Coordinates of C-alpha atoms in Angstrom, one line a residue:
M7 CA 54.8 181.0 -27.3
T8 CA 57.5 180.1 -29.8
T9 CA 61.0 180.2 -28.5
A10 CA 64.4 180.8 -30.1
V11 CA 67.9 180.6 -28.8
V12 CA 70.6 182.8 -30.3
T13 CA 74.2 182.1 -29.3
G14 CA 76.8 184.9 -29.5
A15 CA 73.9 187.3 -29.0
S16 CA 76.0 190.1 -27.3
S17 CA 76.8 191.9 -30.5
G18 CA 76.8 191.9 -34.3
I19 CA 74.8 189.3 -36.2
G20 CA 73.7 187.6 -33.0
A21 CA 72.2 190.7 -31.4
A22 CA 70.6 191.8 -34.6
T23 CA 69.0 188.4 -35.1
A24 CA 67.7 188.3 -31.5
R25 CA 66.1 191.7 -32.0
L26 CA 64.4 190.6 -35.3
L27 CA 63.2 187.3 -33.9
A28 CA 61.7 189.1 -30.9
A29 CA 59.9 191.5 -33.4
Q30 CA 58.5 188.5 -35.1
G31 CA 57.0 187.3 -31.8
Y32 CA 59.5 184.9 -30.5
R33 CA 60.6 184.6 -26.9
V34 CA 64.4 184.9 -27.4
I35 CA 66.9 183.3 -25.1
C36 CA 70.1 185.4 -25.6
A37 CA 73.2 183.4 -24.9
A38 CA 76.7 184.9 -24.7
R39 CA 79.7 185.2 -22.4
R40 CA 79.3 189.0 -21.8
A41 CA 76.5 189.0 -19.2
D42 CA 76.1 192.8 -19.0
R43 CA 75.4 193.0 -22.8
I44 CA 72.9 190.2 -23.0
R45 CA 71.1 191.4 -19.9
A46 CA 70.6 194.8 -21.6
L47 CA 69.5 193.1 -24.8
A48 CA 67.1 190.8 -23.1
E49 CA 65.6 193.7 -21.2
E50 CA 65.2 195.6 -24.5
I51 CA 63.4 192.7 -26.3
D52 CA 61.6 191.2 -23.4
G53 CA 63.8 188.1 -23.7
V54 CA 65.9 185.9 -21.4
A55 CA 69.7 186.3 -20.8
I56 CA 71.8 183.3 -20.2
E57 CA 75.5 183.8 -19.6
C58 CA 77.1 181.0 -21.6
D59 CA 80.5 180.2 -22.9
I60 CA 79.8 177.5 -25.5
T61 CA 83.2 175.9 -24.8
S62 CA 82.0 175.1 -21.3
D63 CA 80.0 171.9 -20.6
D64 CA 78.5 173.4 -17.5
D65 CA 77.4 176.6 -19.2
V66 CA 75.8 174.7 -22.1
A67 CA 74.0 172.4 -19.6
R68 CA 72.7 175.5 -17.9
L69 CA 71.5 176.8 -21.2
A70 CA 69.7 173.5 -21.9
D71 CA 68.0 173.7 -18.5
A72 CA 66.7 177.2 -19.3
V73 CA 65.4 176.0 -22.7
G74 CA 63.6 173.0 -21.2
G75 CA 61.8 170.4 -23.4
S76 CA 60.8 172.4 -26.4
L77 CA 62.6 174.8 -28.8
D78 CA 61.5 176.2 -32.1
V79 CA 64.6 177.9 -33.4
L80 CA 68.3 177.6 -32.7
V81 CA 70.7 180.1 -34.2
N82 CA 74.2 178.8 -33.9
N83 CA 76.0 182.1 -34.3
A84 CA 78.8 182.1 -31.7
G85 CA 82.3 181.8 -33.1
G86 CA 84.7 184.2 -34.9
A87 CA 88.1 184.6 -36.4
L88 CA 91.5 185.3 -34.9
G89 CA 94.6 186.5 -36.8
L90 CA 95.6 186.6 -40.4
E91 CA 99.0 185.0 -40.4
P92 CA 100.3 182.6 -43.1
V93 CA 100.5 179.0 -42.2
A94 CA 104.3 179.3 -41.7
E95 CA 103.7 181.7 -38.9
A96 CA 100.5 180.1 -37.5
D97 CA 99.5 181.0 -34.0
L98 CA 98.3 177.5 -33.0
D99 CA 96.7 178.8 -29.8
A100 CA 94.5 181.0 -31.9
W101 CA 93.7 178.1 -34.2
S102 CA 92.8 176.0 -31.2
T103 CA 90.5 178.8 -29.9
M104 CA 88.7 179.0 -33.3
L105 CA 88.2 175.3 -33.4
Q106 CA 87.0 175.2 -29.8
T107 CA 84.3 177.9 -30.5
N108 CA 83.3 177.5 -34.2
L109 CA 83.4 173.7 -34.2
L110 CA 83.3 172.1 -30.8
G111 CA 81.3 174.8 -29.1
T112 CA 78.7 174.9 -31.8
T113 CA 78.5 171.1 -31.7
R114 CA 78.2 171.1 -27.9
V115 CA 75.2 173.5 -28.1
T116 CA 73.6 171.5 -30.9
K117 CA 73.9 168.2 -29.1
A118 CA 72.4 169.7 -25.9
L119 CA 69.4 171.3 -27.5
L120 CA 68.7 168.8 -30.3
P121 CA 66.0 166.8 -28.3
A122 CA 64.1 170.0 -27.6
L123 CA 64.2 170.9 -31.3
V124 CA 63.0 167.5 -32.5
E125 CA 60.2 167.6 -29.9
T126 CA 58.9 170.9 -31.4
R127 CA 59.7 170.2 -35.1
G128 CA 62.2 173.1 -34.9
V129 CA 64.9 174.5 -37.1
M130 CA 68.6 175.1 -36.7
V131 CA 70.4 177.9 -38.5
F132 CA 74.2 177.5 -38.5
V133 CA 76.1 180.8 -39.2
T134 CA 79.2 179.6 -41.0
S135 CA 81.0 181.8 -43.6
T136 CA 82.1 181.9 -47.2
A137 CA 85.5 181.1 -45.5
A138 CA 84.1 177.5 -45.4
D139 CA 84.2 177.4 -49.3
S140 CA 87.9 177.6 -49.8
G141 CA 91.2 178.8 -48.3
Y142 CA 92.7 182.3 -48.7
E143 CA 96.0 183.8 -47.7
G144 CA 96.3 184.1 -44.0
G145 CA 92.9 182.5 -43.4
A146 CA 93.8 178.8 -43.0
G147 CA 92.8 178.6 -39.3
Y148 CA 89.5 180.3 -39.7
C149 CA 88.7 178.6 -43.0
A150 CA 89.5 175.2 -41.4
A151 CA 87.2 176.0 -38.4
K152 CA 84.3 177.0 -40.6
A153 CA 84.7 174.1 -43.0
A154 CA 84.7 171.8 -40.0
E155 CA 81.5 173.4 -38.8
R156 CA 80.0 172.9 -42.2
A157 CA 80.9 169.2 -42.0
V158 CA 78.7 169.0 -38.9
V159 CA 75.8 170.7 -40.7
E160 CA 76.0 168.3 -43.6
S161 CA 76.4 165.1 -41.5
L162 CA 73.6 166.2 -39.1
R163 CA 71.2 166.7 -42.0
L164 CA 71.9 163.2 -43.3
E165 CA 71.7 161.7 -39.8
L166 CA 68.3 163.3 -39.0
Y167 CA 66.7 162.9 -42.5
D168 CA 63.8 161.0 -40.9
Q169 CA 63.3 163.4 -38.0
P170 CA 61.0 166.4 -37.9
V171 CA 63.8 169.0 -37.6
R172 CA 65.4 171.3 -40.3
I173 CA 69.1 171.9 -40.6
T174 CA 70.1 175.1 -42.4
E175 CA 73.3 177.0 -43.0
I176 CA 73.9 180.7 -43.9
C177 CA 77.3 181.7 -45.2
P178 CA 78.0 185.4 -45.0
G179 CA 80.7 187.1 -47.0
M180 CA 81.9 190.6 -46.1
V181 CA 79.9 191.9 -43.2
R182 CA 80.9 195.1 -41.4
T183 CA 80.0 194.8 -37.7
D184 CA 81.4 196.7 -34.7
E185 CA 83.6 193.9 -33.5
F186 CA 84.4 191.0 -35.9
A187 CA 87.5 192.5 -37.5
L188 CA 88.6 194.3 -34.3
T189 CA 88.5 190.9 -32.5
R190 CA 90.4 189.3 -35.4
F191 CA 93.2 191.9 -35.1
E192 CA 93.3 192.1 -31.3
G193 CA 91.8 195.6 -31.2
D194 CA 94.0 197.1 -34.0
E195 CA 91.5 199.7 -35.4
E196 CA 93.7 200.5 -38.4
R197 CA 93.9 196.9 -39.6
A198 CA 90.2 196.3 -38.9
A199 CA 89.2 199.4 -40.9
A200 CA 91.5 198.4 -43.8
V201 CA 89.3 195.3 -44.4
Y202 CA 86.4 197.4 -45.5
R203 CA 88.3 200.4 -46.9
G204 CA 86.8 201.6 -50.2
V205 CA 84.1 198.9 -50.3
P206 CA 80.8 200.4 -51.1
D207 CA 78.1 199.1 -48.8
P208 CA 79.4 196.0 -47.2
L209 CA 76.7 193.9 -45.5
T210 CA 75.5 194.9 -42.1
A211 CA 74.5 192.6 -39.2
E212 CA 70.9 193.5 -39.9
D213 CA 71.2 192.3 -43.5
V214 CA 72.3 188.9 -42.3
A215 CA 69.8 188.8 -39.5
D216 CA 67.0 189.4 -42.0
A217 CA 68.1 186.4 -44.0
I218 CA 68.5 184.2 -40.9
V219 CA 64.9 185.0 -39.8
W220 CA 63.6 184.4 -43.3
M221 CA 65.3 181.0 -43.3
A222 CA 63.9 180.1 -39.9
T223 CA 60.4 181.1 -40.7
R224 CA 59.8 179.1 -43.9
P225 CA 57.0 176.5 -43.8
A226 CA 57.9 173.3 -41.9
H227 CA 58.3 171.3 -45.2
V228 CA 60.8 173.8 -46.6
N229 CA 64.6 173.5 -45.8
I230 CA 67.0 176.1 -46.9
D231 CA 70.1 173.9 -47.0
R232 CA 72.6 176.6 -47.6
L233 CA 72.4 180.3 -48.4
T234 CA 75.3 182.5 -49.4
I235 CA 75.0 186.2 -48.8
R236 CA 77.5 188.8 -49.9
P237 CA 77.4 192.5 -50.7
R238 CA 77.1 193.3 -54.4
A239 CA 80.7 194.6 -54.3
Q240 CA 82.1 191.2 -53.4
A241 CA 81.9 188.9 -56.5
A242 CA 83.9 186.2 -54.7
Q243 CA 85.8 185.6 -51.6
Y244 CA 89.0 187.0 -53.3
K245 CA 87.4 189.6 -55.7
V246 CA 86.1 192.8 -54.1
Y247 CA 85.4 196.1 -55.8
R248 CA 87.0 199.0 -53.9
E249 CA 86.5 202.7 -54.7
S250 CA 89.7 204.6 -55.0

């Protein structure tokens, strides 16, 4: 049976991707910190739940043990944004957390599971962001973390050019999920809602999951280096149509 690992599988894009991979016939290992949520998801999709904080060496080692010697798909989805302050008011603790998860945590998982992916001629999908493309007001910490994650993707692809493994990246723009903006604004529902106010049909987690699974299921000789996915209303990171 083909096996996939999805990190950050407890909600949003991760949970939607786990469900869709399972529907495609994969045995999905759902990895996230919130054990109750991934257990419920694993039961729903007949998968495996592994409680895993990707910033923990011990947790990632336990994930690697659960995977074993072969892995077909790794979706590096865990990460996220915190805050929207200008650099002059930067919360460096929040910046550190974003770097620990988006950059170091993702690299830790990749390093641990790489041998199993090479063994099976597998594919990695890194979920970065259009935030990796350029900075925007209040976004320096998150943009830096996602740009750093992209640097890992690009270097890894060059380093593994002669190995039977594919390195891919998806860069979502405006995606409305239950928790991304709420987490960014520490549960402030008004600030979270304002991000999407007036925007007709922002992307959903399922939209991004559909693209991820398409990337992961291309023929073995096809590598989708980078795919940017935005709602039609978002022409660029800084230009979004909003209905009055």
